[in-house]
């Protein structure tokens, strides 16, 4: 096993350095923090060979044993939480407290997955004219998991946990911005004693080329993708003549609705968390805030106070609440949305510009926490995912019409509702076309619940008892007795 830190390729149980490397930078300072191996198409083929060779024995391994590896890996991740959190912050930029939470969430997801393998039940159907029927659940087969940089630990581990628990072998292809945290996690999971070939890791700076090589091979049975809607739809189209399973967790454009009977202090705290966590770069981040006219002023005053208290800076420094955006392109999108909104009549209540650090070494793409009032539906920010620390506020009067406004998007990942009248809350959540809904809850993603989107936000689910189905096929067996 190579101890070279740039040996980030895991193929057939062996860590490799690869023919070349690419640079990894701290987004807060833009300084180099390390190198990752740049996988070639030959590495991709070798990884798929290994995943295919290991599949028969892995699917034949009992679920309790498979779960045992995952539990051991979760324990190792918990033990290494501080080191992993520091690495995550150095590559992604998010505050250390958020990184700690994400690493812990990754361990919890592995623990959940470990048990789910034992519950991959089939079904016995009542005898028909000729005899009974069975539905058997069988692992889908060698799978490619592609993950994003914004939650580089949790998005990766949820795929690894469910796939391995289901008895499927896996190749993971983490985002090029965050390959080191991915390699560190894969190392801990593999070191739990996984047989060679069960899990491969391919870091790469040329995802389209690498993934294209794997897609061309019919032995690859499934792609599990988390990332932008644009790339996800491209992967769906790329299946071409040879259909294979594709699960997609893609972009979002989350609404939050605040009814007049909401607890405004609690709602302001929840909205601040659901908007500004990870500098707004979450697929579930609030992108449109709809506030009832009667409480608009009171709520917005609280939100302004909270936004003013958020400290921007390097994620590794104590007290930082908002780190940098991942790169310049991310910053430019945020600026474009704010400029467009202001040009069309929105008012900047706070922020609205790049954050200027006192220290010259913070060269990253920082943006001030921003609240925009008087936003309407003709603005780009009301149509597109911003992926930055900007909260656009809409005002509504009609409790039913606001749900139509919230649904008026091509996305359907997460939504938030704040209020106390149970009938109104129920009516609203029943009509919202979103896969994940927080009711007075800023963090609706839990291992116990199915996570995923409707419409252009995705297909299939991760988490909950539904999650493992993403890595299983249904096989119907009919008996004639
Ligand atoms: P991205 O689509 O650019 O990249 C995601 C992954 O796809 C990366 O690993 C990247 O290397 C790979 N990739 C890029 N181009 C590819 C190609 N042509 N072929 C194959 N693979 C390719 O997305 P991102 O910028 O890393 O992540 C941000 C996006 O992810 C946002 O839209 C966000 O909403 C979404 N996201 C969704 C969820 C969810 O669960 N629904 C979770 C996190 C992030």
CSV table of N, CA and C in Angstrom, one decimal, residues 63 66 112 114-125 134-139 165-166 465-466 468-469 472-475:
chain,number,residue,atom,x,y,z
A,63,UNK,N,-25.6,-10.5,4.7
A,63,UNK,CA,-25.8,-9.1,5.0
A,63,UNK,C,-25.2,-8.7,6.3
A,66,UNK,N,-21.6,-8.0,5.8
A,66,UNK,CA,-21.4,-6.7,5.1
A,66,UNK,C,-21.6,-5.5,6.0
A,112,UNK,N,-26.7,3.4,9.7
A,112,UNK,CA,-28.1,3.2,9.2
A,112,UNK,C,-28.0,2.1,8.1
A,114,UNK,N,-25.7,0.0,7.4
A,114,UNK,CA,-25.3,-1.4,7.9
A,114,UNK,C,-26.4,-2.2,8.2
A,115,UNK,N,-27.4,-1.6,8.8
A,115,UNK,CA,-28.6,-2.4,9.3
A,115,UNK,C,-29.6,-2.6,8.1
A,116,UNK,N,-29.6,-1.7,7.2
A,116,UNK,CA,-30.6,-1.8,6.1
A,116,UNK,C,-30.4,-3.0,5.2
A,117,UNK,N,-29.1,-3.5,5.1
A,117,UNK,CA,-28.8,-4.7,4.3
A,117,UNK,C,-29.6,-5.9,4.8
A,118,UNK,N,-29.7,-5.9,6.1
A,118,UNK,CA,-30.4,-7.1,6.7
A,118,UNK,C,-32.0,-7.0,6.5
A,119,UNK,N,-32.4,-5.8,6.1
A,119,UNK,CA,-33.9,-5.6,5.9
A,119,UNK,C,-34.2,-5.5,4.5
A,120,UNK,N,-33.4,-6.0,3.6
A,120,UNK,CA,-33.7,-5.9,2.1
A,120,UNK,C,-34.7,-7.0,1.8
A,121,UNK,N,-35.9,-6.9,2.4
A,121,UNK,CA,-36.9,-8.0,2.2
A,121,UNK,C,-37.4,-8.1,0.8
A,122,UNK,N,-37.8,-9.3,0.4
A,122,UNK,CA,-38.6,-9.4,-0.7
A,122,UNK,C,-40.1,-9.6,-0.3
A,123,UNK,N,-40.9,-10.3,-1.1
A,123,UNK,CA,-42.3,-10.4,-0.8
A,123,UNK,C,-42.8,-11.8,-1.2
A,124,UNK,N,-43.8,-12.4,-0.5
A,124,UNK,CA,-44.5,-13.5,-1.0
A,124,UNK,C,-45.9,-13.1,-1.3
A,125,UNK,N,-46.4,-13.4,-2.5
A,125,UNK,CA,-47.7,-12.9,-2.9
A,125,UNK,C,-48.7,-14.1,-2.7
A,134,UNK,N,-43.2,-15.0,-5.7
A,134,UNK,CA,-42.2,-14.3,-4.9
A,134,UNK,C,-41.6,-13.1,-5.5
A,135,UNK,N,-41.3,-12.1,-4.7
A,135,UNK,CA,-40.5,-11.0,-5.3
A,135,UNK,C,-39.1,-11.1,-4.5
A,136,UNK,N,-38.1,-11.3,-5.3
A,136,UNK,CA,-36.7,-11.4,-4.6
A,136,UNK,C,-36.0,-10.1,-4.9
A,137,UNK,N,-35.2,-9.7,-3.9
A,137,UNK,CA,-34.4,-8.5,-4.1
A,137,UNK,C,-33.0,-8.9,-4.3
A,138,UNK,N,-32.4,-8.4,-5.4
A,138,UNK,CA,-31.1,-8.8,-5.8
A,138,UNK,C,-30.2,-7.6,-6.1
A,139,UNK,N,-28.9,-7.6,-5.7
A,139,UNK,CA,-28.1,-6.4,-5.9
A,139,UNK,C,-27.9,-6.1,-7.4
A,165,UNK,N,-24.1,-2.3,1.5
A,165,UNK,CA,-25.0,-3.0,2.3
A,165,UNK,C,-25.9,-3.9,1.4
A,166,UNK,N,-26.2,-3.4,0.2
A,166,UNK,CA,-27.1,-4.1,-0.7
A,166,UNK,C,-26.4,-5.3,-1.4
A,465,UNK,N,-36.1,3.6,4.5
A,465,UNK,CA,-36.2,2.2,4.0
A,465,UNK,C,-36.2,2.1,2.5
A,466,UNK,N,-36.4,3.3,1.8
A,466,UNK,CA,-36.5,3.3,0.4
A,466,UNK,C,-35.0,3.3,-0.2
A,468,UNK,N,-32.1,1.8,0.2
A,468,UNK,CA,-31.4,0.6,-0.3
A,468,UNK,C,-32.0,0.1,-1.6
A,469,UNK,N,-33.2,0.4,-1.9
A,469,UNK,CA,-33.8,-0.1,-3.2
A,469,UNK,C,-33.1,0.5,-4.4
A,472,UNK,N,-30.9,-2.3,-5.5
A,472,UNK,CA,-31.5,-3.6,-5.7
A,472,UNK,C,-32.4,-3.7,-6.9
A,473,UNK,N,-32.4,-4.8,-7.5
A,473,UNK,CA,-33.4,-5.1,-8.6
A,473,UNK,C,-34.5,-6.0,-8.0
A,474,UNK,N,-35.7,-5.8,-8.5
A,474,UNK,CA,-36.8,-6.7,-8.1
A,474,UNK,C,-36.8,-7.9,-9.1
A,475,UNK,N,-36.8,-9.1,-8.6
A,475,UNK,CA,-36.9,-10.2,-9.5
A,475,UNK,C,-38.2,-11.0,-9.1
